Amino acid sequence: MDLRLAPHAVAMSSSEFLSWSGEVMDQLMKYTGAKKAVDRLTAPIWSWAIRNATVPLHFGIACCALEMAAASGPRFDAERLGMIYRSSPRQTEVLLVNGWVTAKLRPDLRRLYEQMAEPRWVIAMGECAISGGPWYDSHNTVQGVDTFIPVDVYIPGCPPRPEAMIDGFMKLHKKITKEMKGTFLND
Amino acid sequence: MERIGLAPGGKTGEVLAQDIAQKFPQLVTITKATHNRLYAKVDKAALVPLCSYMKDNLDFEHVTCVGGVDWLEEKKMQVVYHITSYANKVTAELVVDLPRDQPEVDSITPLWGGANWHERETWDMFGIVFVGHPKLERLLNPAGTEVFPFRKDFVSGRRV
Amino acid sequence: MAEMWLNMGPQHPMTHGLWNLRVKVDGETMTEAEPVIGYLHRGWEKITENRKFTQIIPMADRLCYGASMSWSHLYCLTMENLMEVEVPERAKWIRTIVLEAQRIGSHLMWLAALGTDLGSYTVFLYPVRERELFLDLMQNLCGARMTYNYPRIGGVRNDVPANFERDFTRVLNHFEKRLTDYEALCDQSTIFRMRMEDVGYLSAEKAKNLGVTGPNLRGSGVDYDVRRDDPYEMYDQVDWKVCVEKTCDAYARYRVKMDEMRESCNIIRQCIKRMKPGAIRVKPPRTAPKGKTGWAHVEDPRGEGFMYVIGNGDDRPYRLKVRSPIFVTVSAAPEMLVGYKIADVPAIMGSVDMCLGETDR
């Protein structure tokens, strides 16, 4: 940054002035330590907000989809923990892969993942999504969803019980808290 | 003992077997017949005449299943038809042998719409061509698959 | 108006499971429909050729996860036909009970899915709540909620737990009252009736010709049920009736399934009363003769399930062919859909009870 431009600030065009002043503020906050302070203060707020809106995509693939449905039923009531399913990938943060992924599904799943807005997470639920599971020698099954999209949380089980699925979401919440995703003034 | 499953006024499998054996003496071999089961080996040429006879005269109205079998050592393929009669409560199993290097058989989809996807799947998996089928395309495997995965010489393994 | 193709799926709230319905619409009226399946195909039949007979039972559970007991039972029944094993009487009674409990569980899941499809969230919540009771019963019996691995070739894995009769009777008493509630929720709801009645017409001739089976066939007025007409297990020993509706529309298919749940309760009650102590399992042969074939068909909650097996001379099958009821019913979907509005798709396809695990295999 060129602070020597300060005397000429009056003669700048408006866009030049905006970018210059923005940079000045940035540098000031960085060198005085104000930035760190603001980050420390706001990151918990942001991550709290993000982890309370981890909306999973309403996308049932196989057996685990029934446990997903059971989890949102009255006994387990996952809605109280913020797991409200939305049907459009644009509105969701969590891709819950709950079943085996086949060669025919793979491009569609990849596309769904790319349609989701950042920040986004992927949960691999059940053995099939983790590693291919019982279909390890199939000619058409992808051996694990992490071969083509990054996975954040693995929930083992065949199929996992709804409690396990809710626990997986709690683990994801912890991960979001640790990551401090939403630092206010990012470099 | 009262025969369970026999409809009032319906024909037993034995009666139907006699009927078929009279109608197709050379090309159809009845291997076994009980009161509600019927097993037959059918020559390729006689399949569609037999099926239309069964449909029109013997009240077989439902195709339960059509499936292929690959006999690698015997160098033949088989198509196994299971056809059920709701009126007589009899299920017939028809086995058709085909040469392995040119597996072709006439389609029964024009007779029973229920055979449509079974035949399409059998082509998809075994490469058995059903002549006269309305749409012989990939059904379960992704479009563009170049192998017939259920053949015995295709070794299933990690491919994807 | 210009016609256009519309994709519903693979990710679409209407598709329970994973499939793609391509419809050609003229304005809002469907003029053509083409289901695309195969998104869950994993070559089940090929994989089983590399597994031992006992290893296939848990895999058969995962054919249709909504009704896994029904499929693993069908597999065991097929193998018993192949190996000519006679199952002890007590095992048959237990199997009949769990099959009917599974039928209720499966139909409840279908009703829940239909509820969300039609925008009635209460109809989702209530059946899921009662389904948990049946899952608890199954869990007491075999230790798992959904994939039970319970039937064995030649019997069942273990005898019933303590207080089995009492628990079942309690749950059934509770459930039959609840069933009246669901009927009040659905049958007396004007919106539900308007969406379900007079859509998805499938005539009896068409249904028979297209191979539609099970509740969907009986909704078209065809009086056929494998349980009665080709009885297996103990269905010929108990007194029950086949539920048939004549109106051939989506509402008729819904009615058949609701009546079947009540009949299932009836069957379970009789079985519990008539069950006697005894052996639950016989030892089957370890291998099957080469080239010998066997087949069986059962009344799955969704239709006629069928398996055909060929022995290989060792402890693995040479070929195992599965006939899935929904595989054929989906192929008949264009017949039900064409001519109706695009907004009727959830009601029509919801009424046939889709399960794609068994369809794609």
XYZ file of C-alpha atoms in Angstrom:
708
model
C 0.000 0.000 0.000
C 1.176 3.422 -0.785
C 0.446 5.850 2.006
C 2.351 8.554 0.172
C -0.733 8.999 -1.926
C -2.360 10.677 1.043
C -1.703 14.258 -0.015
C -3.227 13.573 -3.409
C -6.354 12.027 -2.026
C -8.398 15.037 -2.944
C -7.452 14.723 -6.614
C -8.400 11.022 -6.915
C -11.355 9.636 -8.788
C -14.040 8.175 -6.577
C -13.200 4.521 -7.321
C -9.517 5.112 -6.742
C -10.312 6.799 -3.482
C -12.538 3.950 -2.336
C -9.982 1.243 -2.957
C -7.203 3.357 -1.423
C -9.156 4.179 1.709
C -10.243 0.584 2.093
C -6.672 -0.524 2.022
C -5.674 2.099 4.556
C -8.343 0.869 6.940
C -7.316 -2.734 6.421
C -3.662 -2.054 7.136
C -4.483 0.073 10.138
C -6.630 -2.667 11.639
C -4.003 -5.296 10.942
C -1.031 -3.430 12.427
C -2.844 -2.072 15.426
C -4.256 -5.520 16.294
C -7.831 -4.341 16.046
C -8.520 -6.907 13.379
C -7.555 -9.810 15.581
C -9.700 -8.443 18.334
C -12.720 -8.070 16.105
C -12.190 -11.557 14.718
C -11.984 -13.067 18.140
C -15.135 -11.328 19.149
C -17.210 -12.031 16.069
C -16.088 -15.520 15.029
C -18.067 -17.302 17.745
C -21.128 -15.350 16.738
C -20.705 -16.251 13.104
C -20.000 -19.903 13.746
C -22.940 -20.056 16.128
C -25.134 -18.654 13.405
C -23.759 -21.029 10.788
C -23.993 -24.173 12.860
C -27.552 -23.411 13.795
C -28.521 -23.286 10.169
C -26.945 -26.479 8.868
C -29.825 -27.249 6.574
C -29.460 -30.680 4.985
C -30.549 -31.385 1.446
C -33.684 -33.507 1.135
C -32.032 -36.228 -0.860
C -32.723 -39.838 -0.011
C -30.631 -42.451 -1.748
C -31.018 -45.799 -0.025
C -31.533 -47.511 3.324
C -30.143 -44.660 5.412
C -32.762 -42.358 3.882
C -35.409 -44.196 5.875
C -33.438 -43.592 9.056
C -33.153 -39.975 7.975
C -36.936 -39.880 7.728
C -37.274 -41.622 11.080
C -34.904 -39.086 12.626
C -37.180 -36.251 11.616
C -40.142 -38.173 12.990
C -41.667 -37.584 16.382
C -39.499 -39.894 18.454
C -36.134 -38.455 17.522
C -37.301 -35.048 16.380
C -34.120 -33.851 14.733
C -35.800 -30.576 13.838
C -35.163 -29.247 17.312
C -31.454 -29.364 16.425
C -31.846 -27.402 13.216
C -32.076 -30.285 10.770
C -34.859 -29.058 8.569
C -34.722 -30.537 5.094
C -34.925 -28.319 2.067
C -35.471 -29.636 -1.402
C -33.357 -27.179 -3.364
C -29.581 -27.509 -3.205
C -29.311 -23.717 -3.413
C -30.876 -23.369 0.010
C -28.865 -25.976 1.838
C -25.524 -26.273 3.578
C -25.175 -29.984 4.246
C -25.156 -32.749 1.651
C -26.150 -35.930 3.438
C -25.031 -38.841 1.271
C -27.117 -41.685 2.640
C -26.527 -44.632 0.389
C -24.368 -46.211 -2.251
C -23.302 -44.059 -5.167
C -23.388 -45.652 -8.588
C -21.710 -44.694 -11.810
C -24.984 -43.287 -13.076
C -25.539 -41.163 -9.992
C -22.007 -39.854 -9.605
C -22.190 -36.939 -12.062
C -25.548 -35.869 -10.642
C -24.273 -35.971 -7.076
C -21.191 -33.995 -8.017
C -23.428 -31.434 -9.669
C -25.668 -31.219 -6.617
C -22.585 -30.586 -4.500
C -21.450 -27.830 -6.819
C -24.884 -26.233 -6.832
C -24.815 -25.785 -3.074
C -23.701 -22.406 -1.774
C -20.571 -21.978 0.341
C -19.988 -22.737 3.170
C -21.050 -26.341 2.634
C -20.352 -29.658 4.273
C -20.729 -33.262 3.251
C -21.734 -36.086 5.579
C -21.189 -39.670 4.444
C -23.824 -41.731 6.194
C -23.587 -45.502 6.278
C -21.030 -47.983 5.049
C -21.940 -47.683 1.392
C -21.232 -43.979 1.272
C -18.061 -44.384 3.327
C -16.392 -47.201 1.443
C -18.794 -49.080 -0.797
C -19.897 -51.321 2.053
C -21.438 -54.645 1.092
C -21.119 -53.799 -2.590
C -17.315 -53.754 -2.543
C -17.036 -55.969 -5.624
C -19.848 -54.467 -7.642
C -19.287 -53.405 -11.212
C -21.303 -50.235 -10.889
C -20.764 -48.865 -7.382
C -18.373 -46.057 -6.486
C -16.209 -47.212 -3.588
C -16.847 -44.360 -1.221
C -18.213 -40.912 -1.817
C -14.910 -39.321 -0.771
C -13.390 -40.424 -4.055
C -15.019 -37.468 -5.770
C -16.296 -34.981 -3.184
C -14.658 -33.963 0.103
C -16.344 -35.457 3.143
C -16.409 -33.822 6.559
C -18.140 -36.319 8.811
C -18.460 -40.097 8.487
C -21.328 -41.837 10.262
C -20.660 -45.591 10.387
C -23.428 -48.148 10.542
C -25.457 -50.229 8.142
C -27.705 -48.366 8.459
C -26.808 -46.049 11.365
C -29.543 -45.523 13.890
C -31.213 -42.104 13.967
C -29.342 -41.351 17.190
C -26.081 -41.958 15.365
C -27.148 -39.639 12.609
C -28.031 -36.901 15.063
C -24.688 -37.479 16.759
C -23.014 -37.052 13.398
C -24.660 -33.683 13.049
C -23.473 -32.747 16.537
C -19.948 -33.675 15.477
C -20.377 -31.434 12.460
C -21.474 -28.598 14.757
C -18.305 -29.084 16.805
C -16.261 -29.011 13.666
C -17.855 -25.758 12.560
C -17.203 -24.253 15.971
C -13.548 -25.283 15.836
C -13.085 -24.074 12.300
C -14.290 -20.545 13.140
C -15.501 -20.391 9.584
C -16.933 -16.932 9.620
C -13.973 -14.749 10.547
C -15.316 -11.282 10.118
C -12.457 -9.570 8.302
C -10.829 -12.233 6.255
C -7.424 -11.680 4.678
C -57.461 -83.278 -0.008
C -58.678 -80.041 -1.413
C -56.160 -78.502 -3.718
C -55.057 -75.238 -2.262
C -54.856 -72.406 -4.686
C -57.040 -73.927 -7.369
C -59.697 -71.556 -8.550
C -63.280 -72.798 -8.882
C -63.736 -73.840 -12.488
C -60.036 -73.376 -13.197
C -57.760 -75.912 -14.826
C -54.892 -77.584 -13.053
C -51.351 -77.514 -14.289
C -51.630 -81.137 -15.459
C -54.616 -80.347 -17.661
C -52.905 -77.313 -19.128
C -49.755 -79.354 -19.757
C -51.748 -81.936 -21.718
C -53.397 -79.202 -23.703
C -50.052 -77.635 -24.602
C -48.447 -80.989 -25.411
C -51.272 -81.761 -27.830
C -51.060 -78.420 -29.507
C -47.252 -78.315 -29.829
C -46.126 -81.962 -29.992
C -42.606 -81.469 -31.330
C -41.335 -78.097 -30.233
C -42.460 -78.023 -26.610
C -41.339 -80.554 -24.003
C -43.237 -80.595 -20.736
C -40.729 -81.550 -18.075
C -42.970 -81.456 -15.041
C -46.513 -80.481 -14.152
C -48.203 -80.267 -10.782
C -51.527 -78.789 -9.822
C -50.224 -75.215 -9.779
C -46.859 -75.440 -11.511
C -45.895 -76.152 -15.095
C -42.353 -76.602 -16.383
C -41.541 -76.741 -20.070
C -38.613 -76.522 -22.429
C -39.534 -74.587 -25.520
C -37.836 -74.359 -28.870
C -36.930 -70.845 -29.929
C -39.245 -70.947 -32.939
C -42.255 -72.051 -30.910
C -42.018 -69.409 -28.208
C -44.293 -66.731 -29.617
C -46.930 -69.168 -30.995
C -46.967 -70.941 -27.639
C -47.231 -67.682 -25.712
C -50.044 -66.328 -27.826
C -51.861 -69.668 -27.478
C -51.369 -69.526 -23.712
C -52.593 -65.964 -23.602
C -55.645 -66.373 -25.809
C -56.828 -69.866 -24.901
C -55.399 -70.747 -21.500
C -55.885 -67.445 -19.612
C -52.249 -66.709 -18.858
C -52.453 -62.990 -18.322
C -49.428 -62.060 -16.232
C -45.701 -62.230 -16.919
C -44.036 -62.741 -13.572
C -40.488 -62.691 -14.744
C -38.172 -62.902 -17.723
C -34.555 -63.555 -16.977
C -31.418 -64.690 -18.700
C -28.874 -67.311 -17.735
C -25.409 -67.548 -19.222
C -24.030 -71.076 -19.502
C -20.431 -70.412 -20.403
C -19.207 -74.020 -20.475
C -22.177 -75.354 -22.412
C -21.832 -72.434 -24.853
C -25.475 -71.505 -24.621
C -27.724 -68.908 -23.151
C -31.112 -69.440 -21.644
C -34.096 -67.192 -21.296
C -36.408 -68.256 -18.500
C -40.000 -67.056 -18.618
C -42.379 -67.324 -15.701
C -45.943 -66.710 -16.757
C -48.865 -66.782 -14.350
C -52.526 -67.376 -14.928
C -54.706 -65.499 -12.472
C -57.777 -67.447 -13.522
C -56.259 -70.925 -13.158
C -53.715 -69.958 -10.469
C -50.978 -71.790 -12.296
C -47.465 -70.525 -12.926
C -45.607 -71.833 -15.956
C -41.859 -71.849 -16.354
C -40.705 -71.813 -19.972
C -37.027 -72.295 -20.732
C -35.647 -71.334 -24.128
C -32.119 -72.304 -25.152
C -30.152 -69.974 -27.403
C -26.704 -70.293 -28.988
C -24.188 -68.200 -27.076
C -22.585 -66.607 -30.126
C -25.892 -65.351 -31.497
C -28.451 -65.026 -28.716
C -31.643 -63.889 -30.413
C -35.227 -64.648 -29.523
C -38.571 -63.139 -30.442
C -39.967 -60.613 -28.023
C -43.166 -61.323 -26.112
C -43.702 -57.652 -25.271
C -46.398 -57.295 -27.967
C -48.396 -59.912 -26.043
C -47.765 -58.790 -22.476
C -46.645 -55.244 -21.735
C -45.266 -56.469 -18.437
C -42.396 -58.198 -20.224
C -41.132 -54.913 -21.646
C -38.640 -53.894 -19.004
C -37.710 -57.477 -18.128
C -36.576 -58.043 -21.685
C -34.861 -54.696 -21.824
C -32.993 -55.534 -18.625
C -32.042 -58.967 -19.919
C -30.562 -57.347 -22.999
C -28.821 -54.796 -20.804
C -27.241 -57.479 -18.655
C -26.686 -60.402 -21.034
C -26.839 -58.994 -24.532
C -29.696 -61.298 -25.494
C -31.483 -59.603 -28.381
C -35.274 -59.645 -28.307
C -36.436 -59.254 -31.863
C -39.430 -56.937 -32.069
C -38.892 -55.249 -28.746
C -39.990 -51.581 -28.911
C -36.995 -50.066 -27.144
C -33.889 -52.129 -26.566
C -31.684 -49.609 -24.762
C -29.639 -49.511 -21.599
C -31.929 -49.523 -18.603
C -29.988 -50.081 -15.401
C -26.433 -49.583 -16.558
C -25.482 -46.040 -17.533
C -25.848 -45.224 -21.209
C -22.621 -45.911 -23.015
C -21.686 -49.064 -21.105
C -19.873 -51.325 -23.523
C -20.001 -54.628 -21.664
C -22.773 -56.975 -20.657
C -21.990 -57.282 -16.972
C -23.939 -60.394 -16.023
C -22.212 -62.624 -18.552
C -19.984 -65.150 -16.870
C -16.875 -64.032 -18.722
C -17.222 -60.549 -17.269
C -15.407 -60.549 -13.960
C -17.078 -58.297 -11.457
C -14.639 -56.134 -9.597
C -13.567 -52.617 -8.874
C -14.126 -50.837 -12.108
C -15.651 -47.487 -11.262
C -48.922 -24.700 -27.066
C -45.380 -25.928 -27.496
C -44.659 -29.216 -25.779
C -41.622 -29.657 -23.613
C -39.836 -32.389 -21.730
C -39.629 -31.926 -17.999
C -37.264 -33.785 -15.698
C -38.481 -34.725 -12.248
C -35.505 -36.152 -10.484
C -33.106 -37.648 -9.602
C -33.189 -35.111 -6.782
C -36.819 -34.189 -6.439
C -39.115 -34.344 -3.419
C -41.566 -36.475 -5.383
C -39.091 -39.295 -5.989
C -38.927 -41.541 -2.971
C -35.685 -43.181 -3.649
C -33.736 -42.184 -6.646
C -35.169 -42.165 -10.094
C -35.985 -39.733 -12.803
C -39.376 -39.183 -14.324
C -39.251 -37.489 -17.689
C -42.626 -36.151 -18.705
C -43.659 -34.362 -21.839
C -46.087 -31.628 -20.985
C -48.489 -29.745 -23.181
C -49.271 -26.763 -21.023
C -49.933 -28.569 -17.774
C -51.205 -31.827 -19.231
C -48.845 -34.740 -19.545
C -48.779 -36.249 -23.001
C -45.895 -38.672 -22.570
C -43.944 -40.039 -19.673
C -40.744 -41.986 -19.413
C -39.299 -43.226 -16.139
C -35.513 -43.436 -16.010
C -34.139 -45.830 -13.419
C -30.751 -47.324 -12.697
C -29.393 -44.753 -10.266
C -29.143 -47.410 -7.567
C -28.045 -50.334 -9.697
C -25.208 -52.192 -8.039
C -25.411 -55.543 -9.783
C -26.975 -57.393 -6.881
C -27.544 -60.546 -8.893
C -23.950 -60.632 -10.063
C -22.552 -59.992 -6.595
C -24.523 -62.886 -5.129
C -22.710 -65.257 -7.462
C -19.594 -64.545 -5.422
C -21.228 -65.029 -2.029
C -22.073 -68.077 0.018
C -25.727 -68.903 0.581
C -25.780 -67.595 4.142
C -23.940 -64.421 3.186
C -26.719 -63.495 0.807
C -29.367 -63.173 3.542
C -28.152 -59.767 4.851
C -27.730 -58.619 1.267
C -31.309 -59.605 0.527
C -32.297 -57.378 3.449
C -30.872 -54.444 1.575
C -32.855 -55.107 -1.579
C -35.793 -53.177 -0.276
C -34.984 -51.502 2.990
C -38.600 -50.566 3.600
C -39.586 -54.226 3.683
C -36.326 -56.030 4.326
C -37.890 -58.940 6.213
C -40.010 -59.724 3.213
C -37.003 -59.964 0.893
C -34.722 -61.994 3.107
C -37.670 -64.305 3.705
C -38.239 -64.617 -0.027
C -34.604 -65.539 -0.499
C -34.805 -68.197 2.211
C -38.034 -69.543 0.745
C -36.406 -69.833 -2.672
C -33.423 -71.645 -1.247
C -35.728 -73.995 0.632
C -37.472 -74.815 -2.632
C -34.110 -75.437 -4.248
C -32.777 -77.608 -1.441
C -36.142 -79.185 -0.631
C -35.998 -78.281 3.022
C -39.133 -78.473 5.131
C -39.429 -75.681 7.676
C -40.708 -76.510 11.197
C -44.175 -75.341 12.016
C -43.240 -72.861 14.698
C -40.793 -71.150 12.366
C -43.601 -70.788 9.843
C -45.839 -69.132 12.397
C -43.061 -66.767 13.456
C -42.331 -65.927 9.837
C -45.964 -65.166 9.128
C -46.078 -62.833 12.109
C -42.931 -60.933 11.206
C -43.922 -60.716 7.558
C -47.222 -59.124 8.455
C -45.558 -56.801 10.965
C -43.174 -55.846 8.189
C -46.094 -55.225 5.874
C -47.605 -52.827 8.380
C -44.262 -51.080 8.853
C -43.764 -50.746 5.135
C -47.265 -49.448 4.523
C -46.825 -46.931 7.331
C -43.668 -45.622 5.705
C -45.568 -45.373 2.427
C -48.378 -43.446 4.104
C -45.860 -41.072 5.673
C -44.232 -40.445 2.318
C -47.605 -39.918 0.683
C -48.444 -37.408 3.400
C -45.384 -35.282 2.696
C -46.065 -35.540 -1.015
C -49.543 -34.171 -0.645
C -48.410 -31.429 1.694
C -50.007 -32.876 4.784
C -47.248 -32.978 7.358
C -49.434 -34.495 10.048
C -49.908 -37.542 7.864
C -46.142 -37.844 7.885
C -45.750 -37.511 11.645
C -48.438 -39.920 12.815
C -47.467 -43.023 10.795
C -43.777 -42.511 11.552
C -44.655 -42.399 15.233
C -46.528 -45.701 15.063
C -43.911 -47.249 12.819
C -41.428 -46.843 15.646
C -43.557 -49.174 17.762
C -43.318 -51.905 15.146
C -39.605 -51.289 14.757
C -39.278 -51.716 18.515
C -41.041 -55.058 18.305
C -38.703 -56.164 15.546
C -35.747 -54.883 17.479
C -36.733 -57.000 20.460
C -36.961 -59.947 18.140
C -33.830 -59.582 16.053
C -31.800 -56.666 17.318
C -31.961 -54.293 14.383
C -34.323 -51.531 13.403
C -34.461 -51.987 9.681
C -32.212 -54.664 8.247
C -33.019 -57.681 10.336
C -31.062 -60.647 8.958
C -33.625 -62.796 10.747
C -34.936 -65.591 8.484
C -32.613 -68.494 7.830
C -32.664 -71.218 5.215
C -34.691 -73.821 7.082
C -36.243 -71.631 9.756
C -35.542 -68.468 11.654
C -32.460 -67.332 13.538
C -33.775 -67.272 17.083
C -36.930 -67.934 19.005
C -39.194 -65.120 20.062
C -38.164 -63.108 23.130
C -40.002 -63.141 26.439
C -43.340 -61.322 26.484
C -43.489 -61.455 22.700
C -47.240 -62.125 22.621
C -48.005 -59.462 25.182
C -45.964 -56.795 23.398
C -47.459 -57.570 20.029
C -50.995 -57.543 21.383
C -50.439 -54.215 23.105
C -48.990 -52.610 20.021
C -51.756 -53.964 17.809
C -54.454 -52.739 20.183
C -52.894 -49.305 20.141
C -52.267 -49.342 16.430
C -55.770 -50.288 15.382
C -57.118 -47.251 17.192
C -54.517 -45.091 15.482
C -55.424 -46.507 12.101
C -58.877 -45.058 12.557
C -57.199 -41.720 13.202
C -55.285 -41.872 9.938
C -58.409 -42.710 8.058
C -60.123 -39.751 9.653
C -57.180 -37.572 8.688
C -57.123 -38.688 5.085
C -60.565 -39.882 4.097
C -62.368 -36.960 5.650
C -59.956 -34.369 4.345
C -61.445 -32.685 1.296
C -58.026 -31.752 -0.058
C -56.765 -35.318 0.238
C -59.823 -36.700 -1.524
C -59.652 -34.109 -4.275
C -56.028 -34.908 -4.974
C -56.371 -38.675 -4.832
C -59.729 -39.373 -6.409
C -60.048 -39.821 -10.168
C -56.347 -39.544 -10.897
C -54.010 -42.272 -12.098
C -56.680 -44.456 -13.627
C -55.410 -47.956 -14.424
C -57.971 -50.389 -15.768
C -57.962 -54.026 -14.718
C -57.009 -55.294 -18.192
C -54.147 -52.826 -18.471
C -52.949 -53.596 -14.962
C -52.862 -57.319 -15.673
C -51.226 -56.896 -19.052
C -48.573 -54.486 -17.781
C -47.633 -56.793 -14.933
C -48.695 -54.525 -12.095
C -49.009 -56.597 -8.929
C -49.887 -56.355 -5.283
C -51.971 -53.574 -3.754
C -51.789 -51.644 -7.014
C -53.347 -54.549 -8.893
C -56.028 -55.023 -6.261
C -56.737 -51.302 -6.441
C -57.677 -51.967 -10.061
C -60.243 -54.536 -9.029
C -58.329 -57.754 -9.734
C -58.855 -60.248 -6.953
C -55.439 -61.902 -6.789
C -53.126 -62.291 -3.840
C -50.183 -64.697 -3.775
C -50.760 -65.258 -0.080
C -54.161 -66.779 -0.817
C -53.772 -68.157 -4.329
C -50.379 -69.783 -3.981
C -50.014 -69.972 -0.229
C -46.673 -70.122 1.523
C -45.933 -70.220 5.246
C -49.165 -70.293 7.246
C -51.407 -68.061 5.197
C -53.710 -70.946 4.290
C -54.235 -71.742 7.976
C -55.528 -68.381 9.094
C -58.772 -66.708 8.259
C -58.410 -63.429 6.402
C -59.702 -61.685 3.347
C -58.109 -60.111 0.319
C -58.751 -56.375 0.064
C -59.947 -55.269 -3.358
C -61.175 -51.885 -4.568
C -63.002 -51.318 -7.807
C -62.404 -47.675 -8.634
C -58.936 -48.152 -10.210
C -57.631 -44.715 -9.226
C -54.965 -43.495 -6.808
C -57.493 -43.371 -4.025
C -58.360 -47.040 -4.532
C -54.698 -47.978 -4.199
C -54.553 -45.958 -1.012
C -57.680 -47.675 0.333
C -56.310 -51.148 -0.406
C -53.159 -50.474 1.560
C -55.080 -49.073 4.502
C -57.371 -52.115 4.568
C -54.382 -54.420 4.278
C -52.908 -52.988 7.446
C -56.068 -53.910 9.295
C -56.039 -57.400 7.782
C -52.401 -57.777 8.807
C -53.357 -57.013 12.405
C -56.008 -59.684 12.116
C -53.517 -62.245 10.766
C -50.950 -61.491 13.470
C -53.532 -61.916 16.214
C -54.550 -65.331 14.917
C -50.952 -66.442 14.501
C -50.038 -65.414 18.034
C -52.951 -67.429 19.376
C -52.153 -70.561 17.406
C -48.373 -70.618 17.761
C -47.155 -73.708 19.613
C -43.716 -74.429 21.116
C -41.383 -76.461 18.967
C -38.290 -76.398 16.833
C -37.559 -73.193 14.966
C -34.900 -74.325 12.551
C -33.645 -77.335 10.660
C -30.183 -77.702 9.268
C -30.159 -77.197 5.498
C -27.629 -78.788 3.155
C -24.523 -76.725 2.668
C -24.426 -77.056 -1.091
C -26.930 -77.141 -3.910
C -26.731 -79.537 -6.879
C -25.365 -78.122 -10.106
C -27.992 -77.039 -12.580
C -30.903 -77.559 -10.227
C -33.364 -74.723 -10.198
C -35.842 -73.427 -7.700
C -38.098 -70.471 -7.485
C -40.620 -68.886 -5.183
C -42.904 -65.939 -5.242
C -44.416 -64.096 -2.325
C -46.697 -61.180 -1.712
C -44.322 -58.378 -0.885
C -45.896 -55.208 0.580
C -45.415 -53.694 -2.866
C -46.459 -56.572 -5.060
C -45.307 -59.941 -6.227
C -41.713 -60.597 -5.259
C -40.052 -63.454 -7.078
C -36.685 -65.163 -7.014
C -35.236 -67.804 -9.303
C -32.066 -69.593 -8.325
C -29.786 -72.098 -10.035
C -27.393 -74.226 -8.001
C -23.731 -74.499 -8.915
C -22.687 -77.688 -7.174
C -20.991 -75.719 -4.407
C -22.147 -73.289 -1.737
C -22.739 -70.375 -4.078
C -25.579 -69.833 -6.541
C -24.884 -70.022 -10.261
C -27.521 -67.429 -10.947
C -30.008 -65.639 -8.746
C -32.685 -63.672 -10.532
C -34.883 -61.239 -8.679
C -38.213 -59.969 -9.876
C -39.025 -56.744 -8.169
C -42.666 -55.643 -8.107
C -41.929 -51.944 -8.390
C -39.597 -52.509 -11.340
C -42.616 -53.545 -13.373
C -44.999 -51.059 -11.794
C -42.689 -48.180 -12.738
C -42.709 -49.380 -16.316
C -46.490 -49.033 -16.191
C -46.236 -45.466 -14.864
C -46.830 -43.813 -18.270
C -50.170 -45.607 -18.465
C -51.197 -44.038 -15.154
C -49.740 -40.593 -15.775
C -50.602 -39.633 -19.334
C -53.580 -37.340 -19.595
C -53.378 -35.931 -16.092
C -51.957 -32.641 -14.914
C -48.362 -32.264 -13.866
C -49.502 -31.493 -10.309
C -51.040 -34.964 -10.047
C -47.677 -36.693 -10.334
C -46.976 -36.791 -6.558
C -50.420 -38.205 -5.852
C -50.209 -40.870 -8.564
C -46.633 -41.961 -8.009
C -47.068 -41.620 -4.253
C -49.957 -44.038 -4.357
C -47.922 -46.872 -5.942
C -45.368 -46.956 -3.092
C -41.993 -46.636 -4.760
C -38.918 -48.415 -3.506
C -35.917 -48.053 -5.737
C -33.518 -50.377 -3.963
C -35.372 -53.405 -5.228
C -36.127 -51.825 -8.586
C -32.550 -51.211 -9.579
C -31.040 -54.073 -7.604
